[in-house]
Every structure is written in C-alpha cells, then in structure tokens.
Coordinates of N, CA and C and ligand atoms in Angstrom, one line a residue:
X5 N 30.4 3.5 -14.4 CA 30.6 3.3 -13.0 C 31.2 4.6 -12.3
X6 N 30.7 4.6 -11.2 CA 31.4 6.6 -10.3 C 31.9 5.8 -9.4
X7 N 32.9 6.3 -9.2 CA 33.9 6.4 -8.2 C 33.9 7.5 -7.6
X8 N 34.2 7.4 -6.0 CA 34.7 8.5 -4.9 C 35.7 8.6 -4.7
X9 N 36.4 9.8 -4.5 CA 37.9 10.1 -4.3 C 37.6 9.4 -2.7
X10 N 38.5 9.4 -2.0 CA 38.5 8.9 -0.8 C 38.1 9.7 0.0
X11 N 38.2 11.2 0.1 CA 37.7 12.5 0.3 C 36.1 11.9 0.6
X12 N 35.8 12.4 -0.8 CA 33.8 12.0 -1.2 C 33.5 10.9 -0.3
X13 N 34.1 9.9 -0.7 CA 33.4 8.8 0.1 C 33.5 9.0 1.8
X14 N 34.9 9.3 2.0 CA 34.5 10.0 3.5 C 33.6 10.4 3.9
X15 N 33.1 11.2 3.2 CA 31.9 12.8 3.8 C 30.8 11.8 3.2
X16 N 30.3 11.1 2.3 CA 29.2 10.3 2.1 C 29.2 9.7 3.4
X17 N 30.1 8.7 3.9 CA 29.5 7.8 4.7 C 28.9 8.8 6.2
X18 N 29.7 10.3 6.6 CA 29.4 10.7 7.9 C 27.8 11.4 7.4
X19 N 27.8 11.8 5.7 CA 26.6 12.4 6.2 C 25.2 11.1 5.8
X20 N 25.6 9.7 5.4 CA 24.7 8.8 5.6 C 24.3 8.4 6.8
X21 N 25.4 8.2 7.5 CA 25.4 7.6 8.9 C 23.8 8.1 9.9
X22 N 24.2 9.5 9.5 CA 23.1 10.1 10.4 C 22.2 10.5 9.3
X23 N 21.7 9.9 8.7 CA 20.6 10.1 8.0 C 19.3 9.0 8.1
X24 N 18.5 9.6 8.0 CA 17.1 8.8 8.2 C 16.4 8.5 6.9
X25 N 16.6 7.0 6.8 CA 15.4 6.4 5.0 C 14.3 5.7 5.6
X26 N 13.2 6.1 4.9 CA 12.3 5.1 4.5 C 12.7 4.1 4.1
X27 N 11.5 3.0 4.8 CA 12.3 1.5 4.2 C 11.1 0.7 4.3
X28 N 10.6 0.0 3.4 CA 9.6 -1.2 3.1 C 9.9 -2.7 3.2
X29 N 9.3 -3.6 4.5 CA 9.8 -4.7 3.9 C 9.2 -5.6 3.3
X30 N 9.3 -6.7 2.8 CA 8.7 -7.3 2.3 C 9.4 -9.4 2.2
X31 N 7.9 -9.9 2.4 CA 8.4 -11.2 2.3 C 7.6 -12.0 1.3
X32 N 9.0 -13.0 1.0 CA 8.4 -13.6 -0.1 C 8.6 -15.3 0.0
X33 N 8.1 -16.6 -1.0 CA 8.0 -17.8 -0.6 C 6.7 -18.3 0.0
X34 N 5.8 -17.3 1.2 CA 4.6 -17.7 1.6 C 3.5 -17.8 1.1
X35 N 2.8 -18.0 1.8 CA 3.0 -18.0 3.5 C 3.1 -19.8 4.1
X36 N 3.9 -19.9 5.2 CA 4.3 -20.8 6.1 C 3.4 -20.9 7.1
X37 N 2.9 -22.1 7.0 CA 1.8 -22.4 8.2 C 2.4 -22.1 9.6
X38 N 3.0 -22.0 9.8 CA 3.9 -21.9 11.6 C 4.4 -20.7 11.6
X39 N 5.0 -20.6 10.3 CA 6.5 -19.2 10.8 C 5.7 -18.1 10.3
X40 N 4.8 -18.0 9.1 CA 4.1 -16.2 9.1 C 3.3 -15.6 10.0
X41 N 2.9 -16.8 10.7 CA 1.7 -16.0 12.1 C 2.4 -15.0 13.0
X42 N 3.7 -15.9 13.0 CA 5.0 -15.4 13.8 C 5.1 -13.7 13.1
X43 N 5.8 -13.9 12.2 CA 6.2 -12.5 11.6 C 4.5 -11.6 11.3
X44 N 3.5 -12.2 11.3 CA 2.2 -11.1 11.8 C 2.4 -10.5 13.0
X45 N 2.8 -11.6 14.0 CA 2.2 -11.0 15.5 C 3.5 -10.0 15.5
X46 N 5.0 -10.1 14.8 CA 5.7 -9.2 15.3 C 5.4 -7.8 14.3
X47 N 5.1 -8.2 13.3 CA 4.7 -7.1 12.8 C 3.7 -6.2 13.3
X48 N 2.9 -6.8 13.8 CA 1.4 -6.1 14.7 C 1.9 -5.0 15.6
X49 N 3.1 -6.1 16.9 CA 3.4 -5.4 17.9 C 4.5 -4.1 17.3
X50 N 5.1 -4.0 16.8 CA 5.9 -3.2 16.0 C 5.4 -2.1 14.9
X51 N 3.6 -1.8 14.9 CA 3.3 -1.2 14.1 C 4.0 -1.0 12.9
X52 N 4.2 -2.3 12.0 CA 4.8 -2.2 10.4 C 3.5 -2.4 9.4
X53 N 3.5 -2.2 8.4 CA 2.8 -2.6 7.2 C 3.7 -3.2 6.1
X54 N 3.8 -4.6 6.1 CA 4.7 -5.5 5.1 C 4.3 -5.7 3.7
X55 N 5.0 -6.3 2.9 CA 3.9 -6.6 1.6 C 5.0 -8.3 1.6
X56 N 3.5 -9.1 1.6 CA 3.9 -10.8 1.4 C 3.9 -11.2 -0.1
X57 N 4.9 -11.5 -0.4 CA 4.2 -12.2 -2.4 C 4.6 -13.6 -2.1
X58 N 3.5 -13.8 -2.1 CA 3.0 -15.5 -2.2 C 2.9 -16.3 -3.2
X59 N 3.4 -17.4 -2.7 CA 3.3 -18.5 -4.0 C 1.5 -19.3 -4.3
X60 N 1.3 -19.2 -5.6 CA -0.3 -19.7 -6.0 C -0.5 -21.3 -5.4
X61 N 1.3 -21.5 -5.6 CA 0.6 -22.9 -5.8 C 0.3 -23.3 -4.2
X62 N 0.2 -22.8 -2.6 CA -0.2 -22.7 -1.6 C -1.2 -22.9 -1.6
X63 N -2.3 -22.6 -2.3 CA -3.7 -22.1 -2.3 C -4.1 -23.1 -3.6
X64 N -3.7 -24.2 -4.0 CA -4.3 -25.2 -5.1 C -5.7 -25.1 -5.1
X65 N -6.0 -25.7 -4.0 CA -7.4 -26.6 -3.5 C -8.5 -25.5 -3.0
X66 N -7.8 -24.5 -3.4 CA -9.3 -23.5 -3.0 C -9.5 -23.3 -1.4
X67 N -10.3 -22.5 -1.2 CA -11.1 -22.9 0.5 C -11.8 -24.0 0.6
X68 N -12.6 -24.7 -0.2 CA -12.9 -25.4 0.0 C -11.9 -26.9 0.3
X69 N -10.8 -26.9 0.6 CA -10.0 -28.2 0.1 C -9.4 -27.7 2.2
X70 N -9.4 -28.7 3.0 CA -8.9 -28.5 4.4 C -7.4 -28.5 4.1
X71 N -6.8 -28.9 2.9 CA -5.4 -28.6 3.6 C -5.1 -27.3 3.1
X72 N -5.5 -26.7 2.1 CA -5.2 -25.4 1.5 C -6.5 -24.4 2.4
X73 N -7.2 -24.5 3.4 CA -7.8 -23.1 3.8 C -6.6 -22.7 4.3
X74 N -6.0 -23.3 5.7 CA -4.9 -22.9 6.6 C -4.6 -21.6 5.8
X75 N -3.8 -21.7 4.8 CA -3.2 -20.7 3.9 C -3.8 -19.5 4.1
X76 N -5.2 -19.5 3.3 CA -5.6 -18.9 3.2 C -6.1 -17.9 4.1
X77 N -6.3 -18.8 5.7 CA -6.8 -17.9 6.4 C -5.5 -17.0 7.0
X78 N -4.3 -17.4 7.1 CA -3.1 -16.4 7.2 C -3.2 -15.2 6.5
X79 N -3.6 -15.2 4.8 CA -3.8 -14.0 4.1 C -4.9 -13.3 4.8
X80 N -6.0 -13.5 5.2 CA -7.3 -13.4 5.9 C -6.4 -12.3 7.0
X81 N -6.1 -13.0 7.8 CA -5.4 -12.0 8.8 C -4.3 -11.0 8.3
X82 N -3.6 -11.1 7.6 CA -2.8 -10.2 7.1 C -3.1 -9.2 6.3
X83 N -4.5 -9.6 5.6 CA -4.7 -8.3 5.1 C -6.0 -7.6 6.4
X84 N -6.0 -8.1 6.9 CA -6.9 -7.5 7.9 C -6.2 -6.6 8.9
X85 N -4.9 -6.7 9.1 CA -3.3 -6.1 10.0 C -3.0 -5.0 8.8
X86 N -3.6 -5.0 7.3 CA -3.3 -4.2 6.9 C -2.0 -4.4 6.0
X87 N -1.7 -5.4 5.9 CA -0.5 -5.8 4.8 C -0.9 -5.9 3.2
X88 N 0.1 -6.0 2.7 CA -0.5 -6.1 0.8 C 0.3 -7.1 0.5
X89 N -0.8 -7.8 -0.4 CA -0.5 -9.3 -0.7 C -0.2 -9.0 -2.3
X90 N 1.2 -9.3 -2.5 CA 1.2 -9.5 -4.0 C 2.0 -11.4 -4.3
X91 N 1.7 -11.5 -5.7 CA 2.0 -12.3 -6.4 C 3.3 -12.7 -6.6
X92 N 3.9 -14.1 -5.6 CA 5.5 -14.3 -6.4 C 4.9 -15.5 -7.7
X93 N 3.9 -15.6 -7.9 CA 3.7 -16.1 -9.1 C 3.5 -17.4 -8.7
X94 N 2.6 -18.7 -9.5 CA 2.5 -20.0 -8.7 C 3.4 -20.6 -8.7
X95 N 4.3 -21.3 -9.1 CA 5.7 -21.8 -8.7 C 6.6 -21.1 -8.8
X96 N 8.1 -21.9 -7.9 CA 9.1 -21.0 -7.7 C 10.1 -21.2 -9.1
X97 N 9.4 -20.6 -9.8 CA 10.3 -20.9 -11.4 C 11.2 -19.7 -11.8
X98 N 12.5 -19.8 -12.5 CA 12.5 -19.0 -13.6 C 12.3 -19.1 -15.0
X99 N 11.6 -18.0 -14.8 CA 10.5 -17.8 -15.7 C 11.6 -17.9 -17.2
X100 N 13.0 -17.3 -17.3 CA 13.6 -17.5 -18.1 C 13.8 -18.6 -18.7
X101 N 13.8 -19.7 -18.0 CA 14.1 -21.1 -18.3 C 12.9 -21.8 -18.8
X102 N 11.6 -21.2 -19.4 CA 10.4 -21.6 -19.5 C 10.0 -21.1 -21.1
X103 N 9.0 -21.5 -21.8 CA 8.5 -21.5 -22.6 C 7.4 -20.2 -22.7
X104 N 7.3 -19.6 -23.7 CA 6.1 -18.5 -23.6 C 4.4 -18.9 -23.1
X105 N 4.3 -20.2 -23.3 CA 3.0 -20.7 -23.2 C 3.4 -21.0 -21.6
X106 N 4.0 -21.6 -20.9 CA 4.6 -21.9 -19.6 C 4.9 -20.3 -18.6
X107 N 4.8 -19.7 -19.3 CA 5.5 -18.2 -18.3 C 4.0 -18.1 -18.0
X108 N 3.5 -17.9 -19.2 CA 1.7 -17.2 -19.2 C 1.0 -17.9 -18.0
X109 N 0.9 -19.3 -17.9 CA 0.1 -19.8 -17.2 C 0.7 -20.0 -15.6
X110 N 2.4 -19.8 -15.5 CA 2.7 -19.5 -14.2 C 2.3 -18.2 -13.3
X111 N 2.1 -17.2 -14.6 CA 1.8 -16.1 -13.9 C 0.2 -15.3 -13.7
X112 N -0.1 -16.4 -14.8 CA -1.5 -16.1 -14.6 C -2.3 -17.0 -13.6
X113 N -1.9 -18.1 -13.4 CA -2.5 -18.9 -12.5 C -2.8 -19.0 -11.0
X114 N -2.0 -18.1 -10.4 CA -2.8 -17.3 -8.9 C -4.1 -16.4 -9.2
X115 N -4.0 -16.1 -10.2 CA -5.1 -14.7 -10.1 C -6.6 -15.1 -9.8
X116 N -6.6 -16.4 -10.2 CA -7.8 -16.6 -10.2 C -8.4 -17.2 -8.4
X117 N -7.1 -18.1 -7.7 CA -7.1 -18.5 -6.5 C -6.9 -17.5 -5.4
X118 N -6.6 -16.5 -5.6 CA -6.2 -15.0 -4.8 C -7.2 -13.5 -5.4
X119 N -8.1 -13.8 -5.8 CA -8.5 -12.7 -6.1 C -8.8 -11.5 -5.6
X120 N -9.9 -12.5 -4.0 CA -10.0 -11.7 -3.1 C -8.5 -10.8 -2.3
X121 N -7.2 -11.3 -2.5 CA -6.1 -10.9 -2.1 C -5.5 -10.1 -2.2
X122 N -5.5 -10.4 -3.4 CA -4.0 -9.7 -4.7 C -3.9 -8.0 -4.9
X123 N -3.3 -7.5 -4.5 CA -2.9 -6.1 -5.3 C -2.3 -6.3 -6.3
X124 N -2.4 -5.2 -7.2 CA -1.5 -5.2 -8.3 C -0.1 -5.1 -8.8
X125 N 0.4 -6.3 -7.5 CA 1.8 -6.1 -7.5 C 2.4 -7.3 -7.5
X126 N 3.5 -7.9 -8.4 CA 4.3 -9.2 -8.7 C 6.1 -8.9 -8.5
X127 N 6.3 -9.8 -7.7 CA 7.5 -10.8 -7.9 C 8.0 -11.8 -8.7
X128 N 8.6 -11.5 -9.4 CA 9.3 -13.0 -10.2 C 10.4 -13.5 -9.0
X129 N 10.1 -14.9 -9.2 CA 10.9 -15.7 -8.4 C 12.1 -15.2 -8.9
X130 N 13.4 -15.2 -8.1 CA 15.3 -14.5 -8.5 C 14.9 -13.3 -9.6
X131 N 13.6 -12.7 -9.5 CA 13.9 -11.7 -10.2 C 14.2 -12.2 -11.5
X132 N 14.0 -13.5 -12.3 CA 14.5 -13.8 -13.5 C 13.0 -13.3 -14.3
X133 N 14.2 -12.4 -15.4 CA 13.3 -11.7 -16.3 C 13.1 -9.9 -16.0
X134 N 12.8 -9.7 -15.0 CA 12.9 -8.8 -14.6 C 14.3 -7.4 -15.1
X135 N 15.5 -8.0 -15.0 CA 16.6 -7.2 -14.8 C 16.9 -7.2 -16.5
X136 N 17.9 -6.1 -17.1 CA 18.4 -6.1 -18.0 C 19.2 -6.7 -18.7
X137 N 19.5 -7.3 -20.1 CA 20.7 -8.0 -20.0 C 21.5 -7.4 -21.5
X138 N 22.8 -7.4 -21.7 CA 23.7 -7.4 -23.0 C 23.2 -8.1 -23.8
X139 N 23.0 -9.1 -23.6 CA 22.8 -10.4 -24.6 C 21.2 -10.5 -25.2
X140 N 21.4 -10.2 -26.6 CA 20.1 -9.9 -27.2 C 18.9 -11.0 -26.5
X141 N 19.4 -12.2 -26.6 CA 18.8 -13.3 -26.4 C 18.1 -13.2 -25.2
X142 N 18.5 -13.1 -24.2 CA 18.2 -12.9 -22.7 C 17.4 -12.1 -22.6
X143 N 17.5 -10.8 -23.5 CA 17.0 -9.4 -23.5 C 16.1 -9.7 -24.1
X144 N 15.4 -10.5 -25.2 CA 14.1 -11.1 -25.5 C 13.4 -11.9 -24.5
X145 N 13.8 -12.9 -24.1 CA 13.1 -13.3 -23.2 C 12.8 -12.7 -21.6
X146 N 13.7 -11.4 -21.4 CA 13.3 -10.3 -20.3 C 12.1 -10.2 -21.0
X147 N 12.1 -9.5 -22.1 CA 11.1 -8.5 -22.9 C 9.7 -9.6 -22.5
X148 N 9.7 -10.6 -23.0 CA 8.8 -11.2 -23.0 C 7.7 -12.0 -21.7
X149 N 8.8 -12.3 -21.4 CA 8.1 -12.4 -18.9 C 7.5 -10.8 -18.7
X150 N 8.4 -9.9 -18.8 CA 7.9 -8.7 -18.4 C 6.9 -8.2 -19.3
X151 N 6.2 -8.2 -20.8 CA 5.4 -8.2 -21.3 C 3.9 -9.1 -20.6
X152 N 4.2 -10.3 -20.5 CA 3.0 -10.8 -19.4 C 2.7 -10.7 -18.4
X153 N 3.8 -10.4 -17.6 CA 3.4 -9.5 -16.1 C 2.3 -8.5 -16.2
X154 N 2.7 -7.7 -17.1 CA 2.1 -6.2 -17.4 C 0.6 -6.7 -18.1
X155 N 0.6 -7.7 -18.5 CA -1.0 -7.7 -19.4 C -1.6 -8.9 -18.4
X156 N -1.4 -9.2 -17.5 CA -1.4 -10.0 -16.0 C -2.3 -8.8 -15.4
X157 N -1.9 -7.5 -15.3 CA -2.1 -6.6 -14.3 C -1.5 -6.2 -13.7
X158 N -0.1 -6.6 -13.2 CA 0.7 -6.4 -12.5 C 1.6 -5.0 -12.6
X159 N 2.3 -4.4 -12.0 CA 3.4 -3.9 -11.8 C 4.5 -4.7 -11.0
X160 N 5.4 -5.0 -11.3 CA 6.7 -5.5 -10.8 C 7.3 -4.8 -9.7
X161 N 7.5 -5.7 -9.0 CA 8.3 -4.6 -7.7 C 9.7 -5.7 -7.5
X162 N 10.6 -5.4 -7.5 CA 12.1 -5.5 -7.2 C 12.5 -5.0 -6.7
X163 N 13.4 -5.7 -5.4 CA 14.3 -5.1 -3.7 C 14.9 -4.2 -4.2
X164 N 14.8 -3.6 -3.3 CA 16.5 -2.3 -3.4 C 18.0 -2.7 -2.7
X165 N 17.0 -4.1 -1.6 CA 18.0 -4.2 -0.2 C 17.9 -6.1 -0.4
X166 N 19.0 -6.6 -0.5 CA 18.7 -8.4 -0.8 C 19.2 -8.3 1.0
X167 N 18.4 -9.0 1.4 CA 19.1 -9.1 3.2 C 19.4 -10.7 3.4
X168 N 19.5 -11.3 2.1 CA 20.3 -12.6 2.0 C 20.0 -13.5 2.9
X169 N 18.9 -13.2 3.6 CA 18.5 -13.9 4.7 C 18.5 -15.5 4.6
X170 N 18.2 -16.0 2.9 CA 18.4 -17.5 2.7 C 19.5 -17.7 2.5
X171 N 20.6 -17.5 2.7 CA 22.6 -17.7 2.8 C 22.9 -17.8 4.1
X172 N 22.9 -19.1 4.5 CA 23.5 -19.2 5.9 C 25.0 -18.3 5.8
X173 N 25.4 -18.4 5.4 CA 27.3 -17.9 5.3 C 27.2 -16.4 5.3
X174 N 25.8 -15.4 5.2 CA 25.7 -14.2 5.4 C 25.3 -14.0 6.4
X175 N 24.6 -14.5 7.1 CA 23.9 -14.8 8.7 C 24.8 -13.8 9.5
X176 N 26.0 -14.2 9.8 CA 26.6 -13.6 10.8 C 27.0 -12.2 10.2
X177 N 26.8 -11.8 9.0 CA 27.2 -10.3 9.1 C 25.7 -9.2 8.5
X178 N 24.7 -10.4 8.4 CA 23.4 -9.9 8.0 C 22.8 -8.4 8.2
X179 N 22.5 -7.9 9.5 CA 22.6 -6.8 10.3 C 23.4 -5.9 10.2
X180 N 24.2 -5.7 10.1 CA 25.4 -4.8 9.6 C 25.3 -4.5 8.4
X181 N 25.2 -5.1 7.4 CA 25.2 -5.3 6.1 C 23.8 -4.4 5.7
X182 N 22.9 -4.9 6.2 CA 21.7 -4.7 6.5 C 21.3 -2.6 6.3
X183 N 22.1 -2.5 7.4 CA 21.6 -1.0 8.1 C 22.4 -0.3 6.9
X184 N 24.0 -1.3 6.5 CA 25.1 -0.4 5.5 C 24.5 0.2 4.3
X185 N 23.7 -1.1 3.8 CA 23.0 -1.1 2.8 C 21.6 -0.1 3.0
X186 N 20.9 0.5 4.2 CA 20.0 1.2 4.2 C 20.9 2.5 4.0
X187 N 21.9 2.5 4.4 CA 22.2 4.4 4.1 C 22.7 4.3 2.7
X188 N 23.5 3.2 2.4 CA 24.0 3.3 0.7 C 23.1 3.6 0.0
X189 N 22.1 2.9 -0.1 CA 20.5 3.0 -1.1 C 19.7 4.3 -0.5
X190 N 19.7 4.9 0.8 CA 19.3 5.7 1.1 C 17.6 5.3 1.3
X191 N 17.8 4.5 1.9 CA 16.7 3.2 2.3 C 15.9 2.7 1.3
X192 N 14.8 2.0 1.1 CA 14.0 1.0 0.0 C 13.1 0.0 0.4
X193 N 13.3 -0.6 -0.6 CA 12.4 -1.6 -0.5 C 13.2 -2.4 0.2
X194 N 13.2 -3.8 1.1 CA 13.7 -5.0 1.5 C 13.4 -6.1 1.6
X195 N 14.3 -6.9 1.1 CA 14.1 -8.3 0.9 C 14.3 -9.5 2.1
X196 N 13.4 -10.1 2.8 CA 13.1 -11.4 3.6 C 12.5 -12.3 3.0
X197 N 12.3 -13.3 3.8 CA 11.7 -14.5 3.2 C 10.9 -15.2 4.7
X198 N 9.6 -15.2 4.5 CA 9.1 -15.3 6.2 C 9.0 -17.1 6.3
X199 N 9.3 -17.9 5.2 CA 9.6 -19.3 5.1 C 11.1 -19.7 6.1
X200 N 11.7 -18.9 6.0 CA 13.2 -18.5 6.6 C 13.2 -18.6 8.4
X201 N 13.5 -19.4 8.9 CA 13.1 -19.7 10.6 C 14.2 -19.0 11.4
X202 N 15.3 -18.6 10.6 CA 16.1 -17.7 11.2 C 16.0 -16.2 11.1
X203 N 15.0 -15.9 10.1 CA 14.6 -14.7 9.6 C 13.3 -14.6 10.9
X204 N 12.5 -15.4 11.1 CA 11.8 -15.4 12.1 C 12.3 -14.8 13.4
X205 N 13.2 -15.6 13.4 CA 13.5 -15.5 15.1 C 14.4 -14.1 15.2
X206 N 14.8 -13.7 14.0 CA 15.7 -12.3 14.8 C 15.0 -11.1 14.1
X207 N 13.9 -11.2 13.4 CA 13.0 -9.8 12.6 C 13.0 -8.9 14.0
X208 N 12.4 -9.6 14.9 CA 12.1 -8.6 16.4 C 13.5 -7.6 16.5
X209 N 14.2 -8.4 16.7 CA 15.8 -7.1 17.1 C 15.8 -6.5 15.9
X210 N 16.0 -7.1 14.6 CA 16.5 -6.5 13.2 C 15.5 -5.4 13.2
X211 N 14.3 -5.2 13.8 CA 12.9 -4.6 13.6 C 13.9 -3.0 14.3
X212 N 14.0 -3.4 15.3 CA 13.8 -2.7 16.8 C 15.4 -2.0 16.5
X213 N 16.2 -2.8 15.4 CA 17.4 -1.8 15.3 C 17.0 -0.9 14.3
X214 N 16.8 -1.3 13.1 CA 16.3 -0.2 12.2 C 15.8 0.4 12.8
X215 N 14.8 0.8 13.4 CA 13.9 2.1 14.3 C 15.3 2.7 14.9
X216 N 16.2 1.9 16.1 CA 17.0 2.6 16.8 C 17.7 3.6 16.1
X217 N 18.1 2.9 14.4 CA 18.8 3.4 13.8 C 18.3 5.2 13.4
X218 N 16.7 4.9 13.4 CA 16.1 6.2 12.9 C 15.4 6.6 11.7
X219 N 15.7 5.0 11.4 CA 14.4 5.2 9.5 C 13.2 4.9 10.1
X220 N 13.2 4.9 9.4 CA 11.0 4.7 9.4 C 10.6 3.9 7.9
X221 N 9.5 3.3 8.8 CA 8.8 1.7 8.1 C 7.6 2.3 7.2
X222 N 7.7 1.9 6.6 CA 6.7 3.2 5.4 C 5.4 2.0 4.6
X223 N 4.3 1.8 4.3 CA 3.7 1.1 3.6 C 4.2 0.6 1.8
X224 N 4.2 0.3 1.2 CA 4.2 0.2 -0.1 C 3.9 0.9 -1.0
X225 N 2.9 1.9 -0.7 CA 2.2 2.4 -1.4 C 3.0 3.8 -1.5
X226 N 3.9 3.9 -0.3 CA 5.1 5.0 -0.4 C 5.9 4.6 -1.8
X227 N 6.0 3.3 -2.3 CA 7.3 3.5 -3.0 C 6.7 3.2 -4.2
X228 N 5.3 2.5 -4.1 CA 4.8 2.1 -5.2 C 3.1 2.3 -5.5
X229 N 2.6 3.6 -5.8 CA 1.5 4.2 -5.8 C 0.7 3.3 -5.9
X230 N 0.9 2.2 -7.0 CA -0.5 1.5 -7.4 C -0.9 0.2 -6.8
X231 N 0.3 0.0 -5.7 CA -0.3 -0.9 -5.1 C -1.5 -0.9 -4.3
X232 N -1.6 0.2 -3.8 CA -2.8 0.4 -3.7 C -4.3 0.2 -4.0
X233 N -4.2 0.1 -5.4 CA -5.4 -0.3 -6.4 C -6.0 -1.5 -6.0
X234 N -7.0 -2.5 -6.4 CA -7.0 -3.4 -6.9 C -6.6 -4.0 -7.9
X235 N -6.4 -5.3 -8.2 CA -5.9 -5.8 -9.3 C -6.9 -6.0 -10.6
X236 N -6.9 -5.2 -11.6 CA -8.0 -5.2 -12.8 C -8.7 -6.4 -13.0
X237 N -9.9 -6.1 -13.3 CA -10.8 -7.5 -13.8 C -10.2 -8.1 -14.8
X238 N -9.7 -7.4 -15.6 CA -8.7 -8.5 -16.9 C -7.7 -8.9 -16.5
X239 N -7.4 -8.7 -15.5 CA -6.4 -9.3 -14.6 C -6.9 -10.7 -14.6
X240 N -7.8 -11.3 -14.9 CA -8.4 -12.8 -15.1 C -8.3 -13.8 -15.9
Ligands
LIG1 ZN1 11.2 -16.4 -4.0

C-alpha cells in the first residue's frame, strides 16, 4: 500500500483537480424496454459512444417471439448511434457460486441469440471471478470463469469507476464522488446501470458536468483495442 505525506497528497489533489481524463461509460443489466431509449436519445444529443453489456436471457425468444423483438430492436438502434454491445452474460449469476458445466453454458448462451450484436467484450455479473483472490480455492475458481470467458471469445472488461448508481444511500453524494474518483483513477472506464430510473433521469447533468469538468468521453476502443473486432466464429 503507498501512502502520501500530507505534502504529496496536497500537490496530487491541485495538480488532479485541473487535469483532463478520458473516460468511458458504460451500462450494464439491459436493455430496459422504457429506460434505455432514454439513455440512447441522451447519449445521441450529447455525442457519447457507450458500451451496453446485456443480459442473454432478454433476448430468449429470438426475433421471432413478440415479446423478446422489443429488446432487440433497442440493440438495433444502438448499434446504429454507434454504441458496442457486449455480453453481461445470460443470467445475473455469480458465476463463482456455480458449477463448471453451469459457468459454460451461462456464458456461452448469449452468443448464439446476439450474434449479430456482440463485440468481443464480457462482463461478469459483480465482477465474480474476474478479481484476484489469497485463497487458493477462490483463486481456482477465478482461474476457471476466466478460462471460459477467454475460450468464449471474450476479453473481460472491468470498471475503473463503480458510480454505485444501484445504492440508494450513495445517491446523494454520487456526483462528487463521481468527478473525485475521475481525477484519482485519472479517468476510465465507468460503471451505470441504464435499468436504474434514477441513473436515467440525472445521466443528462452527470453528462454535462463531466464535460464542464473537462474530460472527454472517448469510445471503448480507446481503452480496449479489441473491442473493436468482431466476436470470433468459435465464439459459437
Ligand atoms: Zn450487472
């Protein structure tokens, strides 16, 4: 762990303050038949490029099924605005708490319902599996989620910035917290949830302060080259 004399930290925070980061955001849980059209049209008017990781199991019934096109035609427009659709995988599981035969088929089971969609980019729901752990035990079953991700097709992408947007009890210091955390990290990736109706209604100001603040909204492809790709045929 580094510590700052009180000195250091001083002179960090004046020369963060005025510093300008790149910053990505991104939403996850969708897409929401009512609330993502919302965060498209503000994204539109705000010239951003977002990346959504979507849950599979949204999209069961195919296009052909009327209650699952809806869905689909949201992605339809969003990648048409120019957004990248990645994978939070078909249910909202951790993946830790699951069996190896169980991980496989949660994560392989969008690919086939999103093909036309998907870049080669995944979310694990809470990030379980993803992070490191002490505990051999744990640290095998990381080993093992993140071994199927990767033979999935995927690359993993993980926040830089949790904006806790689903903690009501963070709400009121959200924003602040928010910008603090763009100069600490020296901006990043960021975490929303466009299922979130209070994330809805204040992205417009949250949008319009970050700009005021002086970072700039950068595509994915800034932080993560290969999203860009398609997602491999064996990706199936
Ligand atoms: Zn999630």
């Amino acid at each position: 762990m580094y510590y700052f004399t009180n000195n250091e930290q001083q002179t960090h925070q004046e020369v963060t303050s005025s510093e300008k980061y790149p910053v990505h955001l991104t939403f996850d849980d969708g897409p929401h038949l009512t609330l993502t059209p919302k965060v498209l049209d503000i994204l539109n008017e705000e010239d951003i490029q977002a990346t959504f990781f979507v849950l599979g199991e949204h999209f069961d019934g195919g296009k052909a099924n009327v209650k699952t096109l809806p869905f689909y035609n949201i992605l339809e427009r969003a990648k048409k605005d120019g957004h990248t659709i990645g994978s939070h995988t078909y249910s909202h599981i951790n993946h830790l708490d699951y069996s190896e035969t169980d991980v496989h088929e949660n994560i392989l089971k969008p690919n086939s319902l999103l093909k036309e969609y998907l870049s080669p980019v995944l979310r694990l729901p809470y990030g379980g599996g993803a992070f490191t752990s002490d505990d051999p035990l744990v640290q095998a079953k990381n080993t093992m989620v993140m071994n199927i991700v990767k033979h999935a097709g995927f690359t993993h992408v993980l926040w830089d910035i949790d904006s806790r947007d689903w903690d009501k009890e963070s709400h009121g210091n959200l924003f602040p917290s928010l910008l603090s955390n763009i100069s600490k990290f020296k901006g990043g990736i960021i975490l929303f949830h466009d299922a979130q109706e209070y994330t809805v209604n204040h992205l417009r100001e949250w949008i319009k302060g970050i700009k005021g603040n002086g970072h700039v909204f950068k595509s994915i492809d800034y932080f993560i080259p290969l999203a860009a790709n398609t997602l491999p045929s064996e990706a199936f």
